[in-house]
mmCIF file of C-alpha atoms in Angstrom:
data_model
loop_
_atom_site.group_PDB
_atom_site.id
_atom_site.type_symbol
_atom_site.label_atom_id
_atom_site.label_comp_id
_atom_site.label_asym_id
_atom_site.label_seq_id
_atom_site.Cartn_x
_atom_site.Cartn_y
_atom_site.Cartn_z
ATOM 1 C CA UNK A 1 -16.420 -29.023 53.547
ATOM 2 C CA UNK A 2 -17.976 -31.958 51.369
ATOM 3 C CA UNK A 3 -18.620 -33.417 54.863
ATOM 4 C CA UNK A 4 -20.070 -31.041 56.518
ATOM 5 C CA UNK A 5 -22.302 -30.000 53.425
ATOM 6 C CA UNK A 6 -23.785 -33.279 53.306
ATOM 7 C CA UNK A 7 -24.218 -33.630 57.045
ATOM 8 C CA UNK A 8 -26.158 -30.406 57.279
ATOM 9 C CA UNK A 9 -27.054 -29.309 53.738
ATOM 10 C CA UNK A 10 -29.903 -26.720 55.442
ATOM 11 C CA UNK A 11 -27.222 -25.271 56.550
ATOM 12 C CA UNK A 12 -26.098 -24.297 53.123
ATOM 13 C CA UNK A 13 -29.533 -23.759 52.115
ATOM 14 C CA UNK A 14 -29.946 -26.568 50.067
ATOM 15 C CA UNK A 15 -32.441 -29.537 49.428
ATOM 16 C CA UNK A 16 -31.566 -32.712 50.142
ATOM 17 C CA UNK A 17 -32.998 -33.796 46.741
ATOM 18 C CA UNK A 18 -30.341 -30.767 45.659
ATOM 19 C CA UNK A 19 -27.636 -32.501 47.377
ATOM 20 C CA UNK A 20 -28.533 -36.330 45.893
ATOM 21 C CA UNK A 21 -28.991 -34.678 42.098
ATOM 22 C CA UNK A 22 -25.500 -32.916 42.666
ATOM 23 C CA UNK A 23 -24.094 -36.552 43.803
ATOM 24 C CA UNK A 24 -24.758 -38.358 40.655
ATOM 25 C CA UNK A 25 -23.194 -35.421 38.635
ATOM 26 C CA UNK A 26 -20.565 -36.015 40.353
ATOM 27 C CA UNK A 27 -20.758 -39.558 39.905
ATOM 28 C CA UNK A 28 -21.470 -38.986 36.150
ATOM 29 C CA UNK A 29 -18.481 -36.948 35.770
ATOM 30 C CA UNK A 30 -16.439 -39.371 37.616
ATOM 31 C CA UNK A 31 -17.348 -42.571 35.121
ATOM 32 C CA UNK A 32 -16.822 -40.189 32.096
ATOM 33 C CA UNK A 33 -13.717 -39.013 33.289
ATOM 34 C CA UNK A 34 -12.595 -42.835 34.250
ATOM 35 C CA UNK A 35 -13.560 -43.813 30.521
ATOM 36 C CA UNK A 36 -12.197 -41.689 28.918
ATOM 37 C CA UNK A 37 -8.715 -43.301 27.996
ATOM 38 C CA UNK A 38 -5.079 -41.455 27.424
ATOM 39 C CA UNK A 39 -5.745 -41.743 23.949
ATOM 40 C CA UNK A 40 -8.509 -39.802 23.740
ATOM 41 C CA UNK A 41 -7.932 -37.386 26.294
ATOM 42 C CA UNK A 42 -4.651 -37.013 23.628
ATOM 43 C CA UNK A 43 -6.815 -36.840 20.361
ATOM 44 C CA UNK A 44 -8.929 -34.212 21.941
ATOM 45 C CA UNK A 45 -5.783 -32.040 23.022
ATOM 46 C CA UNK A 46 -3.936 -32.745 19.638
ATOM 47 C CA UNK A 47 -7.377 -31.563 17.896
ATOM 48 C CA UNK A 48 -7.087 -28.014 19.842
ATOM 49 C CA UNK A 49 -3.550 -28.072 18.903
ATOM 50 C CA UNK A 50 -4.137 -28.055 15.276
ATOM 51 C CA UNK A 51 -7.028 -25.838 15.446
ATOM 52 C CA UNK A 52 -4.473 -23.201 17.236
ATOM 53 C CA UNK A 53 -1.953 -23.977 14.730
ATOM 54 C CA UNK A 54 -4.522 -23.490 12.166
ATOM 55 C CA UNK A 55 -5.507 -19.867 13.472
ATOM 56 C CA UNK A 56 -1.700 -18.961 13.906
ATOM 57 C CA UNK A 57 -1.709 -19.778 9.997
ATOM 58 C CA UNK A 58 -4.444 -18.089 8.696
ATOM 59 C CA UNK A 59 -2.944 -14.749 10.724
ATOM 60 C CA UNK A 60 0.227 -15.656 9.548
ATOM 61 C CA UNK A 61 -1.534 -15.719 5.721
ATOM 62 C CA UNK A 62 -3.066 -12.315 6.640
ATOM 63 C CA UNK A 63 0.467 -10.903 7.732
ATOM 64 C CA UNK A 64 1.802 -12.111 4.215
ATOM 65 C CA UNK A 65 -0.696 -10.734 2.107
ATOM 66 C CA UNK A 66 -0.445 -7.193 3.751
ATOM 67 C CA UNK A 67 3.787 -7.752 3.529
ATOM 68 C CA UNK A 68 3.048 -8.536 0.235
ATOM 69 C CA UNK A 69 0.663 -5.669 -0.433
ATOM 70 C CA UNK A 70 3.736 -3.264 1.033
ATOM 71 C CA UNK A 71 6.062 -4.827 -0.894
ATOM 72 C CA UNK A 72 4.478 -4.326 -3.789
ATOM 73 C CA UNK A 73 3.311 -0.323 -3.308
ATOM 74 C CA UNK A 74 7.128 0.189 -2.411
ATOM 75 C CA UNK A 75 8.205 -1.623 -5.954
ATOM 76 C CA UNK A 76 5.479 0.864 -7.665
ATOM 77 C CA UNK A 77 7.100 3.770 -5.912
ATOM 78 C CA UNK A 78 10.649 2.296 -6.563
ATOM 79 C CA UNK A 79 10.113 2.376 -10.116
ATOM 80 C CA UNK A 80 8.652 5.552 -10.346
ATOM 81 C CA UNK A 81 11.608 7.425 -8.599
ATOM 82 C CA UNK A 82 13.755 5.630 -10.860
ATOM 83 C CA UNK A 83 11.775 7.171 -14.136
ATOM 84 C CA UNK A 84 11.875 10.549 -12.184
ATOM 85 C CA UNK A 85 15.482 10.022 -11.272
ATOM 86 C CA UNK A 86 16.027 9.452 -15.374
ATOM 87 C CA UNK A 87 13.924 12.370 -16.216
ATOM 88 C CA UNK A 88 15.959 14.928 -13.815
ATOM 89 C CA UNK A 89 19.319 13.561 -15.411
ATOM 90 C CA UNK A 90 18.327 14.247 -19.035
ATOM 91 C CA UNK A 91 16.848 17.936 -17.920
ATOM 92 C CA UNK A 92 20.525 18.201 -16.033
ATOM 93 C CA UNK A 93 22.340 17.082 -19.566
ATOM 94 C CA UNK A 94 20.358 19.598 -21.508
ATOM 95 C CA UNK A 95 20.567 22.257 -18.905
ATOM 96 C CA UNK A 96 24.462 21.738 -18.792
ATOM 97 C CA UNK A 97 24.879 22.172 -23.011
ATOM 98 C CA UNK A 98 23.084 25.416 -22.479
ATOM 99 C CA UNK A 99 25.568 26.789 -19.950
ATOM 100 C CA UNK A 100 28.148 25.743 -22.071
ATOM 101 C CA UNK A 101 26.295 27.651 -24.921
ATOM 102 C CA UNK A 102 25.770 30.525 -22.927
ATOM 103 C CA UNK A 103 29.309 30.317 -21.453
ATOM 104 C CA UNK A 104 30.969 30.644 -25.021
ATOM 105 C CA UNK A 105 28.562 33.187 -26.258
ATOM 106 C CA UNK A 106 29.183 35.434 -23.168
ATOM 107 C CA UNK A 107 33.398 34.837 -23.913
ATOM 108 C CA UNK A 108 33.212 35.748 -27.497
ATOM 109 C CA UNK A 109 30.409 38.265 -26.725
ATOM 110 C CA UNK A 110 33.055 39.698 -24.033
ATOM 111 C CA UNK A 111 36.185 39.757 -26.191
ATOM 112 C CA UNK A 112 33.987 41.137 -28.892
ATOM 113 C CA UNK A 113 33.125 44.220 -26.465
ATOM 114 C CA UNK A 114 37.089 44.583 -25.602
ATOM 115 C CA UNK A 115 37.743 44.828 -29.090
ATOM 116 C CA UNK A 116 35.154 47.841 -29.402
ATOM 117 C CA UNK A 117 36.587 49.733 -26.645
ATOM 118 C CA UNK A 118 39.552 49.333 -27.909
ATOM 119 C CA UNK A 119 39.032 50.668 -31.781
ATOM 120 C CA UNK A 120 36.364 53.151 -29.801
ATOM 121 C CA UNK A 121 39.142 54.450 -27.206
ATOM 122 C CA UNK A 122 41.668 54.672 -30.111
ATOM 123 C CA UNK A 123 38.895 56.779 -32.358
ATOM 124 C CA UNK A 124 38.095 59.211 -29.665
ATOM 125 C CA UNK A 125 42.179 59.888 -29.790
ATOM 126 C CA UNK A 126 42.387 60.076 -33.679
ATOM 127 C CA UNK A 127 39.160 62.263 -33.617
ATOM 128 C CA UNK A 128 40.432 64.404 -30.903
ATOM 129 C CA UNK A 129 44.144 64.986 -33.039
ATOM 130 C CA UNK A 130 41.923 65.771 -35.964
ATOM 131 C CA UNK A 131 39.750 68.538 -34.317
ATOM 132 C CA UNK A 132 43.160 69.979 -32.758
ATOM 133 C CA UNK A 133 44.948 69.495 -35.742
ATOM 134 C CA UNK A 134 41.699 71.989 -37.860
ATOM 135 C CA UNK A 135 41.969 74.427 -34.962
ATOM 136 C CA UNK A 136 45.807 75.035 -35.586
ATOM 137 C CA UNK A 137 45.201 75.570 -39.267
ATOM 138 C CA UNK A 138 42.172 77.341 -38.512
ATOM 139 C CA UNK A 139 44.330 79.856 -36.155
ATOM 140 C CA UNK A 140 47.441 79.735 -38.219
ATOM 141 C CA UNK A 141 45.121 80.756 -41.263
ATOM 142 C CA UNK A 142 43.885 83.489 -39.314
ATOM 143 C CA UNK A 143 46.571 84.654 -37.664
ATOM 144 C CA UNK A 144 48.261 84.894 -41.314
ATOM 145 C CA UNK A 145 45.794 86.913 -42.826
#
């Protein structure tokens, strides 16, 4: 195509003062590319290595700090449960003494209430043989006279 651009460049619409500026570009770019030894070529690529390294550090920085950030809202939140968690024990402790409290109060409370309805069933029975007991005098007395 080179070949037939430069035989013909109308054809490509193109001047030939076009075509001869285009030839020493190429002819620049050619020499620099000639000079341009292994070792530099090398330097240049090592230099975009370490500027890639370089970027994969400073986003590897940014993923620690926000790791570290998380790390450190979970410890917060940690710690709090745990001072929750001691809280809730001691309110289970106390709550537990006043079941037992309640639990013996309710027992002696309880027998207390079978011993009154048993002196209050055994009254109604002594109070009942007295009433019968004043209705047989009563009717013997009468029943005498």
């Amino acid at each position: 195509r080179r070949a037939n651009l430069e035989a013909n460049p109308a054809q490509y619409n193109i001047s030939i003062k076009e075509l001869r500026r285009r030839r020493a570009n190429l002819e620049a770019l050619k020499e620099q590319c000639s000079s341009q030894t292994p070792t530099a070529v090398a330097t240049r690529n090592m230099g975009q290595k370490i500027s890639e390294q370089e970027k994969a550090f400073q986003e590897q920085d940014k993923a620690i700090a926000s790791l570290k950030s998380g790390v450190s809202k979970l410890g917060s939140v940690g710690y709090q449960i745990r001072e929750e968690t001691h809280l809730q024990v001691g309110l289970i402790e106390e709550l537990h003494c006043d079941i037992d409290g309640a639990d013996s109060s309710l027992r002696r409370e309880s027998l207390y209430a079978d011993g009154l309805s048993a002196y209050s069933s055994d009254l109604d029975l002594y109070i009942t043989i007295f009433i019968l007991v004043v209705i047989i005098i009563c009717l013997l007395s009468y029943g005498l006279r």
